[in-house]
Coordinates of C-alpha atoms in Angstrom, one line a residue:
Chain A
X12 CA 0.1 -0.1 -0.1
X13 CA 1.3 3.5 -0.8
X14 CA 1.9 6.0 1.9
X15 CA -0.3 8.6 -0.1
X16 CA -3.3 7.7 -2.1
X17 CA -4.8 10.3 -4.2
X18 CA -8.1 10.1 -5.8
X19 CA -7.1 9.3 -9.8
X20 CA -9.4 11.2 -11.7
X21 CA -9.5 12.5 -14.4
X22 CA -11.7 14.9 -13.4
X23 CA -13.7 17.2 -15.9
X24 CA -15.8 20.2 -14.7
X25 CA -17.5 23.3 -16.4
X26 CA -16.0 26.6 -15.7
X27 CA -17.3 28.1 -12.6
X28 CA -17.7 24.8 -10.6
X29 CA -16.3 24.0 -7.4
X30 CA -13.5 21.4 -7.5
X31 CA -12.6 19.1 -4.7
X32 CA -9.4 17.0 -4.9
X33 CA -8.7 14.5 -2.1
X34 CA -5.7 12.4 -0.7
X35 CA -5.5 10.1 2.2
X36 CA -2.2 8.9 3.9
X37 CA -0.9 6.4 6.3
X38 CA 2.1 7.9 7.9
X39 CA 1.2 10.1 11.0
X40 CA 4.6 11.4 11.1
X41 CA 4.1 13.7 8.2
X42 CA 4.1 17.4 9.3
X43 CA 3.7 19.3 6.1
X44 CA 0.9 18.8 3.6
X45 CA 1.4 20.5 0.1
X46 CA -0.5 20.7 -2.9
X47 CA 1.3 21.2 -6.2
X48 CA 0.2 22.2 -9.8
X49 CA 1.7 20.6 -12.8
X50 CA 1.0 21.9 -16.3
X51 CA 1.8 19.8 -19.2
X52 CA 5.5 19.5 -20.0
X53 CA 6.4 21.6 -16.9
X54 CA 7.6 20.9 -13.3
X55 CA 5.3 21.0 -10.5
X56 CA 4.8 24.3 -8.8
X57 CA 3.8 24.7 -5.1
X58 CA 0.4 26.0 -4.7
X59 CA 0.0 25.9 -0.9
X60 CA 1.3 24.1 2.2
X61 CA -0.3 23.7 5.5
X62 CA 1.0 22.6 9.0
X63 CA -1.9 21.7 11.0
X64 CA -5.2 20.6 10.8
X65 CA -7.8 23.1 9.7
X66 CA -8.3 25.2 6.6
X67 CA -6.1 27.4 4.9
X68 CA -7.4 29.6 2.0
X69 CA -5.7 31.7 -0.9
X70 CA -7.7 33.3 -3.3
X71 CA -9.8 30.7 -4.9
X72 CA -7.8 27.7 -3.2
X73 CA -8.7 26.1 0.0
X74 CA -6.4 23.5 1.5
X75 CA -8.0 21.6 4.3
X76 CA -6.2 18.8 6.4
X77 CA -7.8 16.6 8.9
X78 CA -5.0 14.7 10.8
X79 CA -7.4 12.4 12.9
X80 CA -8.4 11.1 9.7
X81 CA -5.3 11.3 7.7
X82 CA -7.2 13.2 4.9
X83 CA -6.3 16.3 2.9
X84 CA -8.2 18.2 0.2
X85 CA -8.0 21.0 -2.2
X86 CA -10.8 23.0 -2.8
X87 CA -11.0 25.3 -6.0
X88 CA -13.8 27.6 -6.3
X89 CA -15.2 29.4 -9.4
X90 CA -12.8 27.2 -11.5
X91 CA -11.1 28.5 -14.8
X92 CA -9.9 26.8 -18.0
X93 CA -6.5 27.9 -16.7
X94 CA -6.7 25.5 -13.9
X95 CA -6.7 22.7 -16.1
X96 CA -3.7 20.8 -15.1
X97 CA -2.5 17.8 -12.7
X98 CA -2.7 18.4 -9.1
X99 CA -0.4 16.6 -6.8
X100 CA -0.5 16.3 -3.0
X101 CA 2.6 15.9 -1.2
X102 CA 3.4 15.3 2.3
X103 CA 6.8 15.7 4.4
X104 CA 8.5 17.0 7.1
X105 CA 10.2 20.5 7.8
X106 CA 12.7 19.5 5.0
X107 CA 10.7 19.5 1.9
X108 CA 13.8 18.0 0.1
X109 CA 12.3 14.7 0.7
X110 CA 8.6 14.8 -0.2
X111 CA 6.2 11.9 -0.8
X112 CA 3.7 12.5 -3.6
X113 CA 0.5 11.3 -4.5
X114 CA -0.1 10.0 -8.1
X115 CA -1.8 13.3 -9.3
X116 CA -5.6 14.0 -10.3
X117 CA -5.7 15.5 -13.9
X118 CA -8.5 18.3 -14.0
X119 CA -9.7 19.8 -17.2
X120 CA -12.0 22.8 -16.9
X121 CA -14.4 23.2 -20.0
X122 CA -15.2 26.7 -20.8
Chain B
X25 CA 15.8 35.5 -10.1
X26 CA 16.5 32.6 -12.5
X27 CA 14.7 29.4 -11.8
X28 CA 16.0 25.9 -11.9
X29 CA 17.4 24.8 -15.0
X30 CA 17.8 21.1 -16.2
X31 CA 19.8 20.0 -19.3
X32 CA 19.2 18.1 -21.5
X33 CA 15.6 18.7 -21.8
X34 CA 15.0 15.5 -23.9
X35 CA 17.4 12.4 -24.3
X36 CA 17.2 9.1 -26.1
X37 CA 19.2 6.3 -24.9
X38 CA 19.3 2.7 -25.7
X39 CA 19.4 -0.2 -23.0
X40 CA 22.8 -0.7 -21.4
X41 CA 23.9 2.6 -22.0
X42 CA 24.7 5.4 -19.2
X43 CA 23.2 8.8 -18.9
X44 CA 24.1 11.9 -16.7
X45 CA 21.4 14.6 -16.3
X46 CA 22.4 18.2 -14.9
X47 CA 20.6 20.6 -12.6
X48 CA 21.4 24.0 -11.8
X49 CA 19.5 25.3 -8.7
X50 CA 18.2 28.8 -7.7
X51 CA 21.0 31.0 -6.9
X52 CA 21.6 30.8 -3.1
X53 CA 20.0 27.5 -2.6
X54 CA 22.0 24.6 -1.1
X55 CA 19.7 21.7 -1.5
X56 CA 19.0 19.7 -4.6
X57 CA 16.6 17.0 -4.9
X58 CA 16.0 14.6 -7.6
X59 CA 12.5 12.8 -8.5
X60 CA 11.6 10.2 -11.1
X61 CA 8.0 10.8 -12.6
X62 CA 6.3 7.9 -14.6
X63 CA 2.6 7.5 -15.4
X64 CA 2.5 4.2 -13.4
X65 CA 4.4 5.2 -10.4
X66 CA 3.9 9.0 -9.9
X67 CA 6.6 11.1 -8.7
X68 CA 9.0 9.1 -6.6
X69 CA 11.9 10.7 -4.6
X70 CA 15.4 9.7 -5.6
X71 CA 17.9 11.6 -3.6
X72 CA 18.6 14.9 -1.8
X73 CA 21.9 16.7 -1.6
X74 CA 22.7 19.5 0.7
X75 CA 26.1 21.2 0.5
X76 CA 27.6 18.4 -1.4
X77 CA 26.5 15.6 0.8
X78 CA 23.7 13.2 0.1
X79 CA 21.3 14.1 2.7
X80 CA 18.5 11.6 2.0
X81 CA 18.0 8.7 -0.5
X82 CA 14.8 6.9 -1.9
X83 CA 14.3 3.3 -2.7
X84 CA 15.9 3.0 -6.1
X85 CA 18.8 0.7 -7.2
X86 CA 22.5 1.4 -6.9
X87 CA 22.3 2.2 -10.6
X88 CA 21.0 5.7 -10.0
X89 CA 23.6 7.9 -8.3
X90 CA 24.3 11.6 -8.0
X91 CA 26.6 14.2 -6.8
X92 CA 26.7 17.9 -6.0
X93 CA 29.2 20.3 -6.6
X94 CA 30.5 23.2 -4.4
X95 CA 28.3 25.5 -6.4
X96 CA 25.4 23.6 -5.4
X97 CA 24.9 22.2 -9.1
X98 CA 24.0 18.7 -9.4
X99 CA 24.2 15.7 -11.5
X100 CA 22.5 12.5 -11.5
X101 CA 23.7 9.2 -13.3
X102 CA 21.9 6.3 -14.5
X103 CA 24.2 3.2 -15.5
X104 CA 23.0 0.4 -17.5
X105 CA 19.8 1.8 -18.6
X106 CA 16.7 -0.2 -18.7
X107 CA 13.4 0.3 -20.6
X108 CA 11.5 1.1 -17.2
X109 CA 13.9 3.9 -16.6
X110 CA 12.1 5.9 -19.2
X111 CA 10.7 8.8 -17.3
X112 CA 10.7 12.4 -16.7
X113 CA 13.5 13.2 -14.1
X114 CA 12.6 16.3 -12.1
X115 CA 15.2 18.2 -9.9
X116 CA 14.0 20.7 -7.4
X117 CA 16.0 23.1 -5.4
X118 CA 15.5 24.6 -1.8
X119 CA 17.2 26.8 0.6
X120 CA 18.1 23.5 2.3
X121 CA 16.9 24.5 6.0
X122 CA 13.6 25.5 7.1
X123 CA 13.0 29.1 7.2
X124 CA 11.1 31.3 9.5
X125 CA 7.8 29.7 8.5
X126 CA 9.3 26.2 9.5
X127 CA 8.8 25.0 6.1
X128 CA 11.7 24.6 3.4
X129 CA 9.9 25.0 0.2
X130 CA 11.4 23.4 -3.1
X131 CA 10.9 24.7 -6.6
X132 CA 10.9 22.2 -9.5
X133 CA 12.7 22.6 -12.7
X134 CA 10.9 21.7 -16.0
X135 CA 12.5 18.1 -16.1
X136 CA 14.3 15.9 -18.4
X137 CA 12.4 13.5 -20.6
X138 CA 14.6 10.4 -20.9
X139 CA 13.5 7.9 -23.3
X140 CA 15.3 4.3 -23.1
X141 CA 14.9 2.2 -26.3

């Protein structure tokens, strides 16, 4: 069993929809919870990271962490075609140099 | 500030050959990590170098090796290539130590696409 399991997708939604992306993990030692966005033929870019359980908001993006359930989510409000990408959850310690990634969920937002 | 650069961007090799990939981190960053990304296995951690020393290592065979130079530039080498080594190899740089916020963010390069025939 993988340390991090991510909903595989792909997801296809109409523009303006709310998108929910989810990951579960098994190792309670993880301290930081990250979401990356990866466009085709590009490297991943960090969207958000959180440290504790709860919500963290950044514009249209909200990251949610539930450590008791070992469950993390990323919500995208008012989704745009430019949000079409693969979203990767990642977990790690204070040193991001060694992070464990989910397999990614490919999202397509249709105009 | 320039981002992470990786060379070459694309590479085609045959089984049994060896390959060397290069990564130049963001100026001032001391840590370089390497990841392998494949459709079947996702993004998997290979190793991390900090100040020329390997700080962490993933679960890859000894055919995969790396090194870091005094200017923080890093190379990874794969010897005796196998078909299954075809992947996107990503390099990520980070300051190397947790910052004020307690998190050491890493920045990815565009990757090197390796195809083994």
